[in-house]
Coordinates of C-alpha atoms in Angstrom, one line a residue:
X302 CA -73.9 -37.9 -101.2
X303 CA -70.3 -39.1 -100.2
X304 CA -69.7 -35.7 -98.8
X305 CA -72.8 -35.9 -96.8
X306 CA -72.3 -38.9 -95.9
X307 CA -68.7 -38.2 -94.3
X308 CA -69.7 -35.0 -92.7
X309 CA -72.3 -37.1 -90.2
X310 CA -69.6 -39.5 -89.8
X311 CA -67.2 -37.2 -88.1
X312 CA -69.1 -37.3 -84.7
X313 CA -68.7 -40.8 -84.6
X314 CA -65.0 -40.6 -85.4
X315 CA -64.9 -37.8 -82.3
X316 CA -66.9 -39.9 -80.0
X317 CA -63.8 -42.5 -79.5
X318 CA -61.9 -43.2 -76.2
X319 CA -59.5 -40.7 -75.1
X320 CA -57.2 -42.9 -74.5
X321 CA -56.8 -44.0 -78.6
X322 CA -56.4 -40.5 -79.6
X323 CA -53.3 -39.7 -76.8
X324 CA -51.8 -42.8 -77.9
X325 CA -51.9 -41.7 -81.4
X326 CA -50.8 -38.4 -81.1
X327 CA -47.7 -39.4 -78.8
X328 CA -47.0 -41.9 -80.5
X329 CA -43.7 -40.2 -82.9
X330 CA -42.2 -42.9 -83.9
X331 CA -44.5 -45.6 -85.1
X332 CA -47.3 -43.7 -86.6
X333 CA -48.0 -45.7 -88.9
X334 CA -48.8 -48.6 -86.7
X335 CA -51.1 -46.3 -84.7
X336 CA -52.9 -45.1 -88.0
X337 CA -53.2 -48.5 -89.1
X338 CA -54.8 -49.3 -85.6
X339 CA -56.8 -46.3 -85.3
X340 CA -57.9 -47.0 -89.0
X341 CA -59.2 -50.5 -87.6
X342 CA -61.1 -49.8 -84.9
X343 CA -63.0 -46.9 -86.5
X344 CA -63.9 -50.2 -89.3
X345 CA -65.2 -51.8 -85.9
X346 CA -67.2 -48.7 -84.8
X347 CA -69.1 -47.5 -87.4
X348 CA -68.5 -50.0 -91.2
X349 CA -69.3 -47.6 -93.5
X350 CA -69.0 -46.8 -97.4
X351 CA -65.5 -47.2 -99.4
X352 CA -65.7 -43.4 -100.2
X353 CA -66.2 -42.5 -96.2
X354 CA -63.5 -44.4 -95.4
X355 CA -61.1 -42.7 -98.3
X356 CA -62.5 -39.5 -96.7
X357 CA -61.6 -40.7 -93.0
X358 CA -58.5 -42.0 -94.1
X359 CA -56.7 -38.5 -95.7
X360 CA -58.2 -36.9 -92.8
X361 CA -56.4 -38.7 -90.4
X362 CA -53.2 -38.8 -92.5
X363 CA -53.6 -35.1 -92.7
X364 CA -53.2 -34.9 -88.7
X365 CA -50.8 -37.5 -88.5
X366 CA -48.7 -34.8 -90.9
X367 CA -49.1 -32.1 -88.6
X368 CA -48.2 -33.9 -85.6
X369 CA -45.5 -35.5 -87.4
X370 CA -44.1 -31.8 -87.9
X371 CA -44.0 -30.6 -84.3
X372 CA -42.1 -32.7 -82.1
X373 CA -42.4 -30.0 -79.5
X374 CA -46.1 -30.1 -78.9
X375 CA -45.6 -34.0 -78.6
X376 CA -42.6 -32.7 -75.8
X377 CA -45.5 -30.7 -74.2
X378 CA -47.8 -33.2 -74.0
X379 CA -46.1 -36.1 -72.8
X380 CA -45.0 -33.8 -69.9
X381 CA -48.9 -33.0 -69.2
X382 CA -49.6 -36.8 -69.4
X383 CA -46.4 -37.0 -66.5
X384 CA -47.7 -34.5 -64.3
X385 CA -51.7 -35.9 -64.6
X386 CA -49.7 -39.8 -63.3
X387 CA -48.2 -38.1 -60.7
X388 CA -51.5 -36.4 -59.6
X389 CA -53.1 -38.9 -59.6
X390 CA -50.4 -41.6 -57.9
X391 CA -50.4 -38.5 -55.0
X392 CA -54.5 -38.1 -55.2
X393 CA -54.6 -42.2 -54.8
X394 CA -52.5 -42.1 -52.0
X395 CA -53.9 -39.5 -50.6
X396 CA -57.3 -41.3 -50.1
X397 CA -55.6 -44.9 -48.4
X398 CA -54.3 -42.1 -46.1
X399 CA -57.8 -40.7 -44.8
X400 CA -59.1 -44.4 -45.3
X401 CA -56.3 -45.3 -42.7
X402 CA -56.6 -42.2 -40.2
X403 CA -60.9 -43.2 -40.9
X404 CA -60.4 -46.8 -39.8
X405 CA -58.0 -46.0 -37.8
X406 CA -60.4 -44.3 -36.0
X407 CA -63.3 -46.6 -36.1
X408 CA -60.3 -48.8 -34.3
X409 CA -60.4 -46.4 -31.3
X410 CA -63.7 -46.2 -31.1
X411 CA -64.4 -49.8 -30.9
X412 CA -61.3 -50.3 -28.6
X413 CA -61.9 -47.3 -26.0
X414 CA -66.4 -47.2 -26.1
X415 CA -66.0 -45.0 -22.3
X416 CA -64.0 -42.2 -24.1
X417 CA -66.3 -39.1 -24.9
X418 CA -67.6 -38.3 -28.1
X419 CA -66.5 -35.0 -29.7
X420 CA -68.4 -33.4 -31.8
X421 CA -68.2 -29.5 -33.7
X422 CA -70.1 -27.4 -31.6
X423 CA -71.2 -25.2 -33.9
X424 CA -73.0 -28.8 -35.3
X425 CA -76.4 -28.9 -35.1
X426 CA -79.1 -32.2 -35.0
X427 CA -82.7 -33.0 -34.2
X428 CA -84.4 -35.3 -33.0
X429 CA -85.3 -38.9 -35.3
X430 CA -88.5 -39.3 -33.5
X431 CA -89.3 -35.7 -32.9
X432 CA -88.8 -34.4 -36.3
X433 CA -92.0 -33.1 -38.6
X434 CA -92.0 -35.8 -41.3
X435 CA -91.7 -38.4 -38.2
X436 CA -94.9 -41.0 -38.9
X437 CA -97.7 -40.1 -35.5
X438 CA -98.0 -43.1 -33.5
X439 CA -101.1 -45.3 -33.6
X440 CA -103.4 -45.0 -30.4
X441 CA -101.9 -48.9 -29.6
X442 CA -98.5 -47.2 -29.3
X443 CA -99.7 -44.2 -27.2
X444 CA -101.4 -46.8 -24.6
X445 CA -98.1 -48.5 -24.7
X446 CA -96.3 -45.3 -24.1
X447 CA -97.9 -44.6 -21.4
X448 CA -98.0 -47.8 -19.7
X449 CA -94.3 -47.7 -20.0
X450 CA -93.8 -44.3 -18.6
X451 CA -96.2 -45.4 -15.2
X452 CA -93.9 -48.1 -15.1
X453 CA -90.6 -46.4 -15.2
X454 CA -92.6 -44.1 -12.5
X455 CA -93.2 -47.2 -10.5
X456 CA -89.4 -48.1 -10.4
X457 CA -88.4 -45.5 -9.5
X458 CA -90.4 -45.4 -6.3
X459 CA -89.5 -48.5 -5.2
X460 CA -86.4 -47.8 -5.7
X461 CA -86.3 -44.8 -3.5
X462 CA -88.5 -46.6 -0.8
X463 CA -85.3 -49.5 -1.3
X464 CA -82.5 -46.2 -0.7
X465 CA -84.9 -44.8 2.3
X466 CA -84.8 -48.9 3.7
X467 CA -81.4 -49.3 3.9
X468 CA -79.8 -46.4 4.5
X469 CA -82.4 -44.8 7.1
X470 CA -80.0 -42.7 8.4
X471 CA -80.3 -39.8 5.1
X472 CA -82.4 -37.4 6.5
X473 CA -86.1 -36.6 4.3
X474 CA -86.0 -34.5 1.9
X475 CA -89.4 -32.9 0.5
X476 CA -89.6 -30.4 -2.4
X477 CA -92.7 -28.9 -1.3
X478 CA -91.7 -25.3 1.4
X479 CA -94.8 -25.3 2.8
X480 CA -94.8 -28.8 4.4
X481 CA -95.4 -29.0 7.4
X482 CA -96.6 -32.2 10.0
X483 CA -97.9 -32.6 13.6
X484 CA -96.8 -34.3 16.5
X485 CA -98.1 -38.0 17.1
X486 CA -98.5 -37.6 20.2
X487 CA -100.4 -34.5 20.7
X488 CA -102.5 -35.8 17.8
X489 CA -106.8 -35.4 18.4
X490 CA -106.8 -39.1 18.2
X491 CA -104.0 -40.1 20.4
X492 CA -104.2 -41.9 23.1
X493 CA -105.3 -40.2 26.5
X494 CA -101.9 -38.7 28.4
X495 CA -101.5 -38.2 32.0
X496 CA -102.7 -34.6 34.1
X497 CA -100.4 -32.1 34.6
X498 CA -100.8 -33.0 38.6
X499 CA -99.6 -36.7 37.7
X500 CA -96.1 -35.7 35.1
X501 CA -95.0 -33.1 38.0
X502 CA -92.3 -34.9 40.3
X503 CA -90.0 -34.0 42.8
X504 CA -86.8 -32.3 41.1
X505 CA -88.6 -30.8 38.5
X506 CA -89.9 -27.3 38.9
X507 CA -92.2 -24.9 36.8
X508 CA -92.3 -20.8 36.6
X509 CA -96.6 -19.6 37.0
X510 CA -96.1 -18.1 34.1
X511 CA -95.0 -20.7 31.8
X512 CA -92.1 -19.5 30.2
X513 CA -89.5 -22.3 31.6
X514 CA -90.1 -25.8 31.6
X515 CA -88.3 -29.1 31.7
X516 CA -89.6 -32.3 30.5
X517 CA -88.7 -35.9 31.3
X518 CA -87.7 -39.3 29.9
X519 CA -90.6 -41.0 28.3
X520 CA -88.6 -44.6 28.5
X521 CA -87.8 -43.9 32.9
X522 CA -90.9 -42.1 33.7
X523 CA -92.3 -43.7 36.9
X524 CA -95.6 -45.0 34.9
X525 CA -93.8 -46.4 32.2
X526 CA -94.1 -49.9 31.4
X527 CA -91.1 -52.6 33.3
X528 CA -89.0 -54.1 30.1
X529 CA -88.3 -57.4 31.2
X530 CA -86.2 -57.6 28.4
X531 CA -83.7 -54.6 28.9
X532 CA -80.7 -56.0 31.1
X533 CA -80.3 -58.9 28.4
X534 CA -80.6 -56.5 25.7
X535 CA -78.1 -54.2 27.7
X536 CA -75.6 -57.3 27.7
X537 CA -76.3 -58.4 24.1
X538 CA -75.2 -55.0 23.4
X539 CA -72.0 -55.1 25.5
X540 CA -71.3 -58.3 24.3
X541 CA -71.4 -57.0 20.3
X542 CA -69.3 -54.2 21.2
X543 CA -66.5 -55.9 22.9
X544 CA -66.9 -58.0 20.0
X545 CA -66.0 -55.0 17.3
X546 CA -62.7 -54.3 19.8
X547 CA -61.8 -57.5 19.4
X548 CA -62.4 -57.7 15.5
X549 CA -60.9 -53.7 15.4
X550 CA -58.0 -55.2 17.2
X551 CA -57.3 -58.1 15.0
X552 CA -57.4 -56.5 11.1
X553 CA -55.8 -53.4 12.3
X554 CA -52.9 -54.5 14.3
X555 CA -51.1 -50.9 14.1
X556 CA -53.2 -49.1 16.1
X557 CA -52.0 -48.5 19.6
X558 CA -53.2 -49.8 22.3
X559 CA -56.0 -48.1 24.7
X560 CA -56.4 -47.7 28.2
X561 CA -58.3 -45.9 30.6
X562 CA -56.3 -46.7 33.6
X563 CA -53.5 -44.5 34.6
X564 CA -51.8 -46.6 36.5
X565 CA -52.4 -49.9 34.6
X566 CA -48.5 -52.0 34.3
X567 CA -47.6 -54.6 32.9
X568 CA -44.5 -57.2 32.7
X569 CA -42.2 -58.1 30.2
X570 CA -43.1 -61.3 29.0
X571 CA -39.5 -62.6 28.3
X572 CA -38.1 -61.8 31.9
X573 CA -41.0 -63.4 33.6
X574 CA -39.8 -65.9 35.9
X575 CA -42.5 -68.4 34.1
X576 CA -40.5 -67.8 30.8
X577 CA -38.5 -70.5 29.1
X578 CA -34.8 -70.3 29.9
X579 CA -33.3 -67.8 27.0
X580 CA -29.8 -67.4 26.1
X581 CA -27.0 -65.8 28.4
X582 CA -24.7 -63.4 28.5
X583 CA -21.8 -65.3 25.8
X584 CA -24.2 -66.7 23.8
X585 CA -25.2 -62.8 23.5
X586 CA -21.8 -61.5 23.1
X587 CA -21.5 -64.3 19.8
X588 CA -24.6 -62.4 18.2
X589 CA -23.3 -59.6 18.7
X590 CA -20.3 -60.7 16.6
X591 CA -21.6 -63.4 13.9
X592 CA -24.1 -59.9 12.6
X593 CA -21.0 -57.6 12.6
X594 CA -18.9 -60.5 10.4
X595 CA -22.1 -60.4 8.7
X596 CA -22.6 -56.6 8.2
X597 CA -18.7 -56.2 7.3
X598 CA -19.5 -58.9 4.5
X599 CA -22.4 -57.0 3.3
X600 CA -20.2 -53.6 3.1
X601 CA -17.6 -55.7 1.1
X602 CA -20.0 -57.0 -1.3
X603 CA -21.6 -53.6 -1.7
X604 CA -17.8 -52.4 -2.6
X605 CA -17.3 -54.9 -5.3
X606 CA -20.2 -54.7 -7.0
X607 CA -20.3 -50.8 -7.3
X608 CA -16.6 -49.7 -7.6
X609 CA -17.6 -46.4 -8.5
X610 CA -18.7 -45.2 -5.3
X611 CA -16.3 -43.4 -2.7
X612 CA -14.7 -44.6 0.4
X613 CA -15.9 -43.7 3.0
X614 CA -14.3 -42.6 6.6
X615 CA -14.8 -41.0 9.4
X616 CA -14.0 -37.5 9.8
X617 CA -12.1 -37.9 12.6
X618 CA -9.7 -40.3 11.5
X619 CA -6.1 -40.2 11.0
X620 CA -3.4 -42.3 9.9
X621 CA 0.1 -42.1 8.2
X622 CA 1.7 -42.9 4.8
X623 CA 2.3 -46.7 4.5
X624 CA 5.8 -46.0 2.3
X625 CA 6.8 -42.8 4.7
X626 CA 6.8 -44.5 7.8
X627 CA 10.6 -45.3 9.4
X628 CA 10.6 -48.8 9.6
X629 CA 9.5 -48.7 5.9
X630 CA 11.4 -50.4 3.8
X631 CA 13.9 -49.3 0.8
X632 CA 11.9 -46.9 -2.0
X633 CA 12.1 -48.2 -5.8
X634 CA 14.1 -46.7 -7.9
X635 CA 13.1 -44.2 -10.9
X636 CA 11.7 -46.5 -13.5
X637 CA 10.6 -48.9 -11.4
X638 CA 8.4 -46.0 -9.7
X639 CA 7.5 -44.3 -13.3
X640 CA 6.3 -48.5 -14.4
X641 CA 4.0 -48.1 -11.3
X642 CA 2.5 -45.0 -12.5
X643 CA 1.7 -46.4 -15.8
X644 CA -0.1 -49.5 -14.3
X645 CA -1.6 -47.2 -11.8
X646 CA -3.0 -45.3 -14.7
X647 CA -4.4 -48.5 -16.7
X648 CA -5.6 -49.3 -13.4
X649 CA -8.0 -45.9 -13.7
X650 CA -8.8 -46.5 -17.2
X651 CA -9.7 -50.1 -16.6
X652 CA -12.0 -48.9 -13.2
X653 CA -13.6 -46.8 -16.2
X654 CA -14.3 -48.4 -18.5
X655 CA -15.9 -51.0 -16.0
X656 CA -17.9 -48.5 -14.6
X657 CA -19.1 -47.7 -17.9
X658 CA -20.5 -50.9 -18.8
X659 CA -21.7 -52.1 -15.7
X660 CA -24.1 -48.2 -16.2
X661 CA -24.6 -47.3 -19.4
X662 CA -27.3 -44.6 -17.8
X663 CA -24.4 -42.4 -17.7
X664 CA -23.6 -39.7 -19.3
X665 CA -20.7 -38.9 -21.5
X666 CA -18.6 -36.7 -19.6
X667 CA -15.3 -35.1 -21.8
X668 CA -12.8 -32.7 -20.1
X669 CA -12.2 -30.8 -23.2
X670 CA -14.6 -27.9 -23.3
X671 CA -13.7 -27.2 -27.3
X672 CA -14.4 -31.2 -28.0
X673 CA -16.7 -30.7 -30.9
X674 CA -18.3 -33.7 -33.4
X675 CA -20.2 -34.0 -36.8
X676 CA -23.3 -35.1 -38.0
X677 CA -23.4 -39.3 -39.1
X678 CA -26.1 -38.7 -41.0
X679 CA -25.6 -35.7 -42.7
X680 CA -21.6 -35.8 -43.2
X681 CA -20.2 -35.0 -46.5
X682 CA -19.3 -38.9 -47.9
X683 CA -23.0 -40.3 -46.1
X684 CA -25.1 -42.2 -48.8
X685 CA -28.0 -40.5 -50.3
X686 CA -30.4 -39.9 -47.4
X687 CA -34.8 -39.3 -47.9
X688 CA -36.0 -35.8 -48.4
X689 CA -38.5 -34.2 -46.1
X690 CA -41.3 -35.5 -47.6
X691 CA -40.4 -39.0 -47.0
X692 CA -39.0 -38.4 -44.0
X693 CA -42.2 -36.8 -42.9
X694 CA -44.5 -39.7 -44.2
X695 CA -42.0 -42.4 -42.5
X696 CA -42.8 -40.2 -39.2
X697 CA -46.6 -40.8 -39.6
X698 CA -46.5 -43.9 -40.6
X699 CA -44.1 -45.1 -37.8
X700 CA -46.7 -43.1 -35.0
X701 CA -49.8 -44.9 -36.7
X702 CA -48.3 -48.2 -36.1
X703 CA -47.4 -47.1 -32.6
X704 CA -50.5 -46.2 -32.0
X705 CA -52.2 -49.6 -33.9
X706 CA -49.7 -51.4 -31.6
X707 CA -51.1 -49.8 -28.1
X708 CA -54.4 -50.8 -29.7

């Protein structure tokens, strides 16, 4: 009976959590402690009789003795567990990056609703409302849909009429290629027209065969009604044309003055007899001198602010050496000349430093074609730098931060 009971409890012991079994197998130095813990858990899981406890404890002791004798297998199991932990951490990091990429995409969709929706060209979808399993609309819903279609058609017609009213210059468009119309004046219900004898006037001719005919203006014919407001309308239109011209001249002063009189001439506004007193020749000369002085001061200010600019002189200008002229004083001795050269070299170096300070955007110029350098970050004495994977991960994070900052 005890054997049968111990056999039945074996699955109960094997069904314990995997973490407990792993902890028992990996604790090589604390086998007794793990064994006691496992026995306590076994007692909590399935309380059985004393003969079952003895059989379970004997099996555990034999299993622990086998594990204690195989240290290499324990090391292998530890390495496998470390690999599993690294894989879990890697998968978790990939999941976090995938979620961050998805959140970034949602943020872009929210911030830029005008961006087009990008889909896979091979993706297919069906209409939600026209699918086979869609519910059938009720009779009332069908009537509402028909009414809605009629309302939309009426709104479209009203929109078209409004566009035709606001833009009469647009041509009439028809979709019927065989559409035709009749003349308003030649229709059967038109009022009686005057005959050919009354319509014929001096200066008009008509061939006997009817191949050539000339017409007259409907509004200027002799029998046309007199328009009493025609002159008033012409004056109003002329005034409106003048007002339009003045408005154009006011809004566009850069347009040239146009005149239809080829012999039109004008006088100078400032030299007319009724003009105010203007400055004389002496005042004009003083003003010219002041302007020249201001121009010279401007040139000096530019030379002071930009010492790197070359000196610009007239190509025809000629001069003599100040130090070698006949009336020049006695020259310096060799020591003073050497000292002067050193001072000039120092001044040239200071000028170069000033130019580099004022213009950091200028490239570095070197006169030695064999000059070379080494990388500061990859030199032998450089501290340990990050690996390729860390560098790529950091670059991706910085790119995501830049995109989020842009959003």
